[in-house]
mmCIF file with all atom_site columns, C-alpha atoms in Angstrom:
data_model
loop_
_atom_site.group_PDB
_atom_site.id
_atom_site.type_symbol
_atom_site.label_atom_id
_atom_site.label_alt_id
_atom_site.label_comp_id
_atom_site.label_asym_id
_atom_site.label_entity_id
_atom_site.label_seq_id
_atom_site.pdbx_PDB_ins_code
_atom_site.Cartn_x
_atom_site.Cartn_y
_atom_site.Cartn_z
_atom_site.occupancy
_atom_site.B_iso_or_equiv
_atom_site.pdbx_formal_charge
_atom_site.auth_seq_id
_atom_site.auth_comp_id
_atom_site.auth_asym_id
_atom_site.auth_atom_id
_atom_site.pdbx_PDB_model_num
ATOM 1   C CA . MET L 1 1   ? 109.348 43.343 -6.508 1.00 0.00 ? 207 MET L CA 1
ATOM 2   C CA . THR L 1 2   ? 111.771 45.749 -4.826 1.00 0.00 ? 208 THR L CA 1
ATOM 3   C CA . GLU L 1 3   ? 115.475 45.405 -5.278 1.00 0.00 ? 209 GLU L CA 1
ATOM 4   C CA . ARG L 1 4   ? 117.409 44.217 -2.221 1.00 0.00 ? 210 ARG L CA 1
ATOM 5   C CA . ARG L 1 5   ? 121.140 44.728 -1.659 1.00 0.00 ? 211 ARG L CA 1
ATOM 6   C CA . ALA L 1 6   ? 123.395 43.789 1.258  1.00 0.00 ? 212 ALA L CA 1
ATOM 7   C CA . ILE L 1 7   ? 126.106 46.177 2.441  1.00 0.00 ? 213 ILE L CA 1
ATOM 8   C CA . LEU L 1 8   ? 129.027 44.413 4.109  1.00 0.00 ? 214 LEU L CA 1
ATOM 9   C CA . SER L 1 9   ? 131.610 46.005 6.403  1.00 0.00 ? 215 SER L CA 1
ATOM 10  C CA . GLY L 1 10  ? 134.142 43.193 6.182  1.00 0.00 ? 216 GLY L CA 1
ATOM 11  C CA . SER L 1 11  ? 133.611 42.061 9.777  1.00 0.00 ? 217 SER L CA 1
ATOM 12  C CA . THR L 1 12  ? 134.316 38.345 10.152 1.00 0.00 ? 218 THR L CA 1
ATOM 13  C CA . PHE L 1 13  ? 131.075 38.068 12.142 1.00 0.00 ? 219 PHE L CA 1
ATOM 14  C CA . GLU L 1 14  ? 129.041 38.863 9.021  1.00 0.00 ? 220 GLU L CA 1
ATOM 15  C CA . GLU L 1 15  ? 130.292 35.652 7.417  1.00 0.00 ? 221 GLU L CA 1
ATOM 16  C CA . GLN L 1 16  ? 130.312 33.563 10.598 1.00 0.00 ? 222 GLN L CA 1
ATOM 17  C CA . ILE L 1 17  ? 126.800 34.505 11.703 1.00 0.00 ? 223 ILE L CA 1
ATOM 18  C CA . GLY L 1 18  ? 125.214 35.310 8.341  1.00 0.00 ? 224 GLY L CA 1
ATOM 19  C CA . TYR L 1 19  ? 124.168 38.948 8.382  1.00 0.00 ? 225 TYR L CA 1
ATOM 20  C CA . ALA L 1 20  ? 124.978 42.246 6.666  1.00 0.00 ? 226 ALA L CA 1
ATOM 21  C CA . ARG L 1 21  ? 126.006 45.601 8.155  1.00 0.00 ? 227 ARG L CA 1
ATOM 22  C CA . ALA L 1 22  ? 123.033 47.088 6.323  1.00 0.00 ? 228 ALA L CA 1
ATOM 23  C CA . VAL L 1 23  ? 120.397 46.061 3.815  1.00 0.00 ? 229 VAL L CA 1
ATOM 24  C CA . VAL L 1 24  ? 118.913 48.322 1.177  1.00 0.00 ? 230 VAL L CA 1
ATOM 25  C CA . ASP L 1 25  ? 115.363 47.212 0.407  1.00 0.00 ? 231 ASP L CA 1
ATOM 26  C CA . GLY L 1 26  ? 113.516 49.415 -2.043 1.00 0.00 ? 232 GLY L CA 1
ATOM 27  C CA . ASP L 1 27  ? 113.539 52.957 -0.639 1.00 0.00 ? 233 ASP L CA 1
ATOM 28  C CA . TRP L 1 28  ? 114.693 51.888 2.828  1.00 0.00 ? 234 TRP L CA 1
ATOM 29  C CA . VAL L 1 29  ? 118.022 51.125 4.459  1.00 0.00 ? 235 VAL L CA 1
ATOM 30  C CA . HIS L 1 30  ? 118.105 48.959 7.600  1.00 0.00 ? 236 HIS L CA 1
ATOM 31  C CA . VAL L 1 31  ? 121.346 49.032 9.605  1.00 0.00 ? 237 VAL L CA 1
ATOM 32  C CA . SER L 1 32  ? 122.247 46.097 11.865 1.00 0.00 ? 238 SER L CA 1
ATOM 33  C CA . GLY L 1 33  ? 123.438 46.493 15.415 1.00 0.00 ? 239 GLY L CA 1
ATOM 34  C CA . THR L 1 34  ? 126.818 48.173 15.015 1.00 0.00 ? 240 THR L CA 1
ATOM 35  C CA . THR L 1 35  ? 129.595 48.439 17.586 1.00 0.00 ? 241 THR L CA 1
ATOM 36  C CA . GLY L 1 36  ? 132.327 50.997 18.120 1.00 0.00 ? 242 GLY L CA 1
ATOM 37  C CA . PHE L 1 37  ? 135.040 48.631 16.954 1.00 0.00 ? 243 PHE L CA 1
ATOM 38  C CA . ASP L 1 38  ? 137.635 50.492 14.874 1.00 0.00 ? 244 ASP L CA 1
ATOM 39  C CA . TYR L 1 39  ? 138.394 48.177 11.944 1.00 0.00 ? 245 TYR L CA 1
ATOM 40  C CA . ALA L 1 40  ? 141.363 50.322 10.820 1.00 0.00 ? 246 ALA L CA 1
ATOM 41  C CA . THR L 1 41  ? 143.262 49.867 14.087 1.00 0.00 ? 247 THR L CA 1
ATOM 42  C CA . MET L 1 42  ? 141.467 46.685 15.257 1.00 0.00 ? 248 MET L CA 1
ATOM 43  C CA . THR L 1 43  ? 140.803 48.333 18.639 1.00 0.00 ? 249 THR L CA 1
ATOM 44  C CA . ILE L 1 44  ? 137.904 49.331 20.849 1.00 0.00 ? 250 ILE L CA 1
ATOM 45  C CA . SER L 1 45  ? 138.017 52.043 23.493 1.00 0.00 ? 251 SER L CA 1
ATOM 46  C CA . ASP L 1 46  ? 135.856 53.634 26.230 1.00 0.00 ? 252 ASP L CA 1
ATOM 47  C CA . VAL L 1 47  ? 132.111 54.163 25.820 1.00 0.00 ? 253 VAL L CA 1
ATOM 48  C CA . VAL L 1 48  ? 132.319 57.752 24.491 1.00 0.00 ? 254 VAL L CA 1
ATOM 49  C CA . ASP L 1 49  ? 134.957 56.825 21.916 1.00 0.00 ? 255 ASP L CA 1
ATOM 50  C CA . GLN L 1 50  ? 132.882 53.752 21.037 1.00 0.00 ? 256 GLN L CA 1
ATOM 51  C CA . ALA L 1 51  ? 129.825 55.928 20.405 1.00 0.00 ? 257 ALA L CA 1
ATOM 52  C CA . GLU L 1 52  ? 131.857 58.107 18.034 1.00 0.00 ? 258 GLU L CA 1
ATOM 53  C CA . GLN L 1 53  ? 133.410 55.140 16.215 1.00 0.00 ? 259 GLN L CA 1
ATOM 54  C CA . CYS L 1 54  ? 130.071 53.342 16.047 1.00 0.00 ? 260 CYS L CA 1
ATOM 55  C CA . LEU L 1 55  ? 128.571 56.345 14.267 1.00 0.00 ? 261 LEU L CA 1
ATOM 56  C CA . ARG L 1 56  ? 131.535 56.482 11.871 1.00 0.00 ? 262 ARG L CA 1
ATOM 57  C CA . ASN L 1 57  ? 130.994 52.775 11.097 1.00 0.00 ? 263 ASN L CA 1
ATOM 58  C CA . ILE L 1 58  ? 127.293 53.420 10.481 1.00 0.00 ? 264 ILE L CA 1
ATOM 59  C CA . GLU L 1 59  ? 128.080 56.513 8.404  1.00 0.00 ? 265 GLU L CA 1
ATOM 60  C CA . ALA L 1 60  ? 130.222 54.367 6.077  1.00 0.00 ? 266 ALA L CA 1
ATOM 61  C CA . ALA L 1 61  ? 127.331 51.926 5.567  1.00 0.00 ? 267 ALA L CA 1
ATOM 62  C CA . LEU L 1 62  ? 124.875 54.774 4.976  1.00 0.00 ? 268 LEU L CA 1
ATOM 63  C CA . ALA L 1 63  ? 127.233 56.362 2.441  1.00 0.00 ? 269 ALA L CA 1
ATOM 64  C CA . GLU L 1 64  ? 127.451 53.065 0.550  1.00 0.00 ? 270 GLU L CA 1
ATOM 65  C CA . ALA L 1 65  ? 123.638 53.058 0.524  1.00 0.00 ? 271 ALA L CA 1
ATOM 66  C CA . LYS L 1 66  ? 123.720 56.629 -0.847 1.00 0.00 ? 272 LYS L CA 1
ATOM 67  C CA . CYS L 1 67  ? 122.148 58.281 2.180  1.00 0.00 ? 273 CYS L CA 1
ATOM 68  C CA . THR L 1 68  ? 123.260 60.174 5.296  1.00 0.00 ? 274 THR L CA 1
ATOM 69  C CA . PHE L 1 69  ? 122.264 60.621 8.924  1.00 0.00 ? 275 PHE L CA 1
ATOM 70  C CA . ALA L 1 70  ? 119.753 63.222 7.682  1.00 0.00 ? 276 ALA L CA 1
ATOM 71  C CA . ASP L 1 71  ? 117.768 60.290 6.252  1.00 0.00 ? 277 ASP L CA 1
ATOM 72  C CA . VAL L 1 72  ? 117.622 58.304 9.521  1.00 0.00 ? 278 VAL L CA 1
ATOM 73  C CA . VAL L 1 73  ? 114.128 58.009 10.993 1.00 0.00 ? 279 VAL L CA 1
ATOM 74  C CA . ARG L 1 74  ? 114.767 55.556 13.878 1.00 0.00 ? 280 ARG L CA 1
ATOM 75  C CA . VAL L 1 75  ? 117.710 54.684 16.134 1.00 0.00 ? 281 VAL L CA 1
ATOM 76  C CA . ARG L 1 76  ? 118.111 52.228 19.011 1.00 0.00 ? 282 ARG L CA 1
ATOM 77  C CA . TYR L 1 77  ? 120.933 52.473 21.517 1.00 0.00 ? 283 TYR L CA 1
ATOM 78  C CA . LEU L 1 78  ? 121.805 49.230 23.324 1.00 0.00 ? 284 LEU L CA 1
ATOM 79  C CA . LEU L 1 79  ? 123.754 49.508 26.573 1.00 0.00 ? 285 LEU L CA 1
ATOM 80  C CA . PRO L 1 80  ? 124.681 47.070 29.345 1.00 0.00 ? 286 PRO L CA 1
ATOM 81  C CA . ASP L 1 81  ? 124.963 49.964 31.837 1.00 0.00 ? 287 ASP L CA 1
ATOM 82  C CA . ARG L 1 82  ? 122.535 52.888 31.690 1.00 0.00 ? 288 ARG L CA 1
ATOM 83  C CA . ALA L 1 83  ? 125.101 55.118 33.438 1.00 0.00 ? 289 ALA L CA 1
ATOM 84  C CA . ASP L 1 84  ? 127.111 55.009 30.197 1.00 0.00 ? 290 ASP L CA 1
ATOM 85  C CA . PHE L 1 85  ? 124.349 56.666 28.173 1.00 0.00 ? 291 PHE L CA 1
ATOM 86  C CA . GLU L 1 86  ? 124.545 60.271 29.382 1.00 0.00 ? 292 GLU L CA 1
ATOM 87  C CA . PRO L 1 87  ? 128.302 60.683 28.709 1.00 0.00 ? 293 PRO L CA 1
ATOM 88  C CA . CYS L 1 88  ? 127.498 59.832 25.053 1.00 0.00 ? 294 CYS L CA 1
ATOM 89  C CA . TRP L 1 89  ? 124.810 62.494 24.646 1.00 0.00 ? 295 TRP L CA 1
ATOM 90  C CA . PRO L 1 90  ? 127.137 65.182 23.188 1.00 0.00 ? 296 PRO L CA 1
ATOM 91  C CA . ILE L 1 91  ? 128.282 62.743 20.470 1.00 0.00 ? 297 ILE L CA 1
ATOM 92  C CA . LEU L 1 92  ? 124.715 61.670 19.688 1.00 0.00 ? 298 LEU L CA 1
ATOM 93  C CA . ARG L 1 93  ? 123.521 65.291 19.646 1.00 0.00 ? 299 ARG L CA 1
ATOM 94  C CA . ARG L 1 94  ? 126.273 66.184 17.159 1.00 0.00 ? 300 ARG L CA 1
ATOM 95  C CA . TYR L 1 95  ? 125.054 63.516 14.717 1.00 0.00 ? 301 TYR L CA 1
ATOM 96  C CA . PHE L 1 96  ? 121.286 63.682 15.385 1.00 0.00 ? 302 PHE L CA 1
ATOM 97  C CA . GLY L 1 97  ? 120.566 67.096 16.943 1.00 0.00 ? 303 GLY L CA 1
ATOM 98  C CA . GLU L 1 98  ? 119.124 68.519 13.732 1.00 0.00 ? 304 GLU L CA 1
ATOM 99  C CA . VAL L 1 99  ? 117.665 65.257 12.415 1.00 0.00 ? 305 VAL L CA 1
ATOM 100 C CA . ARG L 1 100 ? 115.826 64.209 15.569 1.00 0.00 ? 306 ARG L CA 1
ATOM 101 C CA . PRO L 1 101 ? 114.971 60.605 14.654 1.00 0.00 ? 307 PRO L CA 1
ATOM 102 C CA . ALA L 1 102 ? 112.691 58.533 16.857 1.00 0.00 ? 308 ALA L CA 1
ATOM 103 C CA . ALA L 1 103 ? 115.020 56.997 19.446 1.00 0.00 ? 309 ALA L CA 1
ATOM 104 C CA . THR L 1 104 ? 115.024 54.356 22.162 1.00 0.00 ? 310 THR L CA 1
ATOM 105 C CA . MET L 1 105 ? 117.709 53.416 24.681 1.00 0.00 ? 311 MET L CA 1
ATOM 106 C CA . LEU L 1 106 ? 117.558 49.786 25.783 1.00 0.00 ? 312 LEU L CA 1
ATOM 107 C CA . MET L 1 107 ? 119.500 48.387 28.693 1.00 0.00 ? 313 MET L CA 1
ATOM 108 C CA . CYS L 1 108 ? 120.384 44.799 27.862 1.00 0.00 ? 314 CYS L CA 1
ATOM 109 C CA . GLY L 1 109 ? 122.927 42.055 28.262 1.00 0.00 ? 315 GLY L CA 1
ATOM 110 C CA . LEU L 1 110 ? 125.491 42.062 25.480 1.00 0.00 ? 316 LEU L CA 1
ATOM 111 C CA . ALA L 1 111 ? 127.900 39.396 24.215 1.00 0.00 ? 317 ALA L CA 1
ATOM 112 C CA . ASP L 1 112 ? 130.750 41.126 26.051 1.00 0.00 ? 318 ASP L CA 1
ATOM 113 C CA . PRO L 1 113 ? 129.550 44.189 28.004 1.00 0.00 ? 319 PRO L CA 1
ATOM 114 C CA . HIS L 1 114 ? 133.116 45.145 28.953 1.00 0.00 ? 320 HIS L CA 1
ATOM 115 C CA . VAL L 1 115 ? 134.116 45.456 25.317 1.00 0.00 ? 321 VAL L CA 1
ATOM 116 C CA . PHE L 1 116 ? 130.984 46.520 23.456 1.00 0.00 ? 322 PHE L CA 1
ATOM 117 C CA . ALA L 1 117 ? 129.491 49.291 25.567 1.00 0.00 ? 323 ALA L CA 1
ATOM 118 C CA . ILE L 1 118 ? 127.096 51.043 23.143 1.00 0.00 ? 324 ILE L CA 1
ATOM 119 C CA . PRO L 1 119 ? 126.065 49.176 20.006 1.00 0.00 ? 325 PRO L CA 1
ATOM 120 C CA . MET L 1 120 ? 123.541 51.072 17.862 1.00 0.00 ? 326 MET L CA 1
ATOM 121 C CA . ARG L 1 121 ? 120.973 50.051 15.325 1.00 0.00 ? 327 ARG L CA 1
ATOM 122 C CA . MET L 1 122 ? 119.333 52.241 12.706 1.00 0.00 ? 328 MET L CA 1
ATOM 123 C CA . ALA L 1 123 ? 115.999 51.210 11.321 1.00 0.00 ? 329 ALA L CA 1
ATOM 124 C CA . GLY L 1 124 ? 114.236 52.700 8.369  1.00 0.00 ? 330 GLY L CA 1
ATOM 125 C CA . CYS L 1 125 ? 116.701 55.103 6.830  1.00 0.00 ? 331 CYS L CA 1
ATOM 126 C CA . ARG L 1 126 ? 114.811 56.400 3.836  1.00 0.00 ? 332 ARG L CA 1
ATOM 127 C CA . LEU L 1 127 ? 116.752 56.906 0.616  1.00 0.00 ? 333 LEU L CA 1
ATOM 128 C CA . PRO L 1 128 ? 116.628 60.552 -0.464 1.00 0.00 ? 334 PRO L CA 1
ATOM 129 C CA . HIS L 1 129 ? 113.870 61.424 -2.938 1.00 0.00 ? 335 HIS L CA 1
ATOM 130 C CA . GLY L 1 130 ? 112.646 57.855 -3.200 1.00 0.00 ? 336 GLY L CA 1
ATOM 131 C CA . GLY L 1 131 ? 115.991 56.837 -4.713 1.00 0.00 ? 337 GLY L CA 1
ATOM 132 C CA . SER L 1 132 ? 116.810 53.284 -5.522 1.00 0.00 ? 338 SER L CA 1
ATOM 133 C CA . VAL L 1 133 ? 119.770 51.006 -5.216 1.00 0.00 ? 339 VAL L CA 1
#
């Protein structure tokens, strides 16, 4: 049986809803939908800043799982307004331009579309060299 480990960000929603920021399961890391909320300042900003902060939040979870964006094989971008996607491309290219994971942008209703403009979800981040938790 593979070892499974939850990675928590400290968000109160993790406790209230019952989920983890990421889960390491064997050689794979699955990252939950993550917003651009800045936990250090307890603020959220415009969509481009949210994209950047969202990736920093994900990067922290990946680091705790002992992997990086280079290990990401799938990403999903969730947006309430498709017009917000293109302004984020330079940020996304900076993080994924060399990696080129499979990617999908989904336009969907969000809990608060005025606050959370671009949540992201990483699926199937492989641990380097078949590492383990």
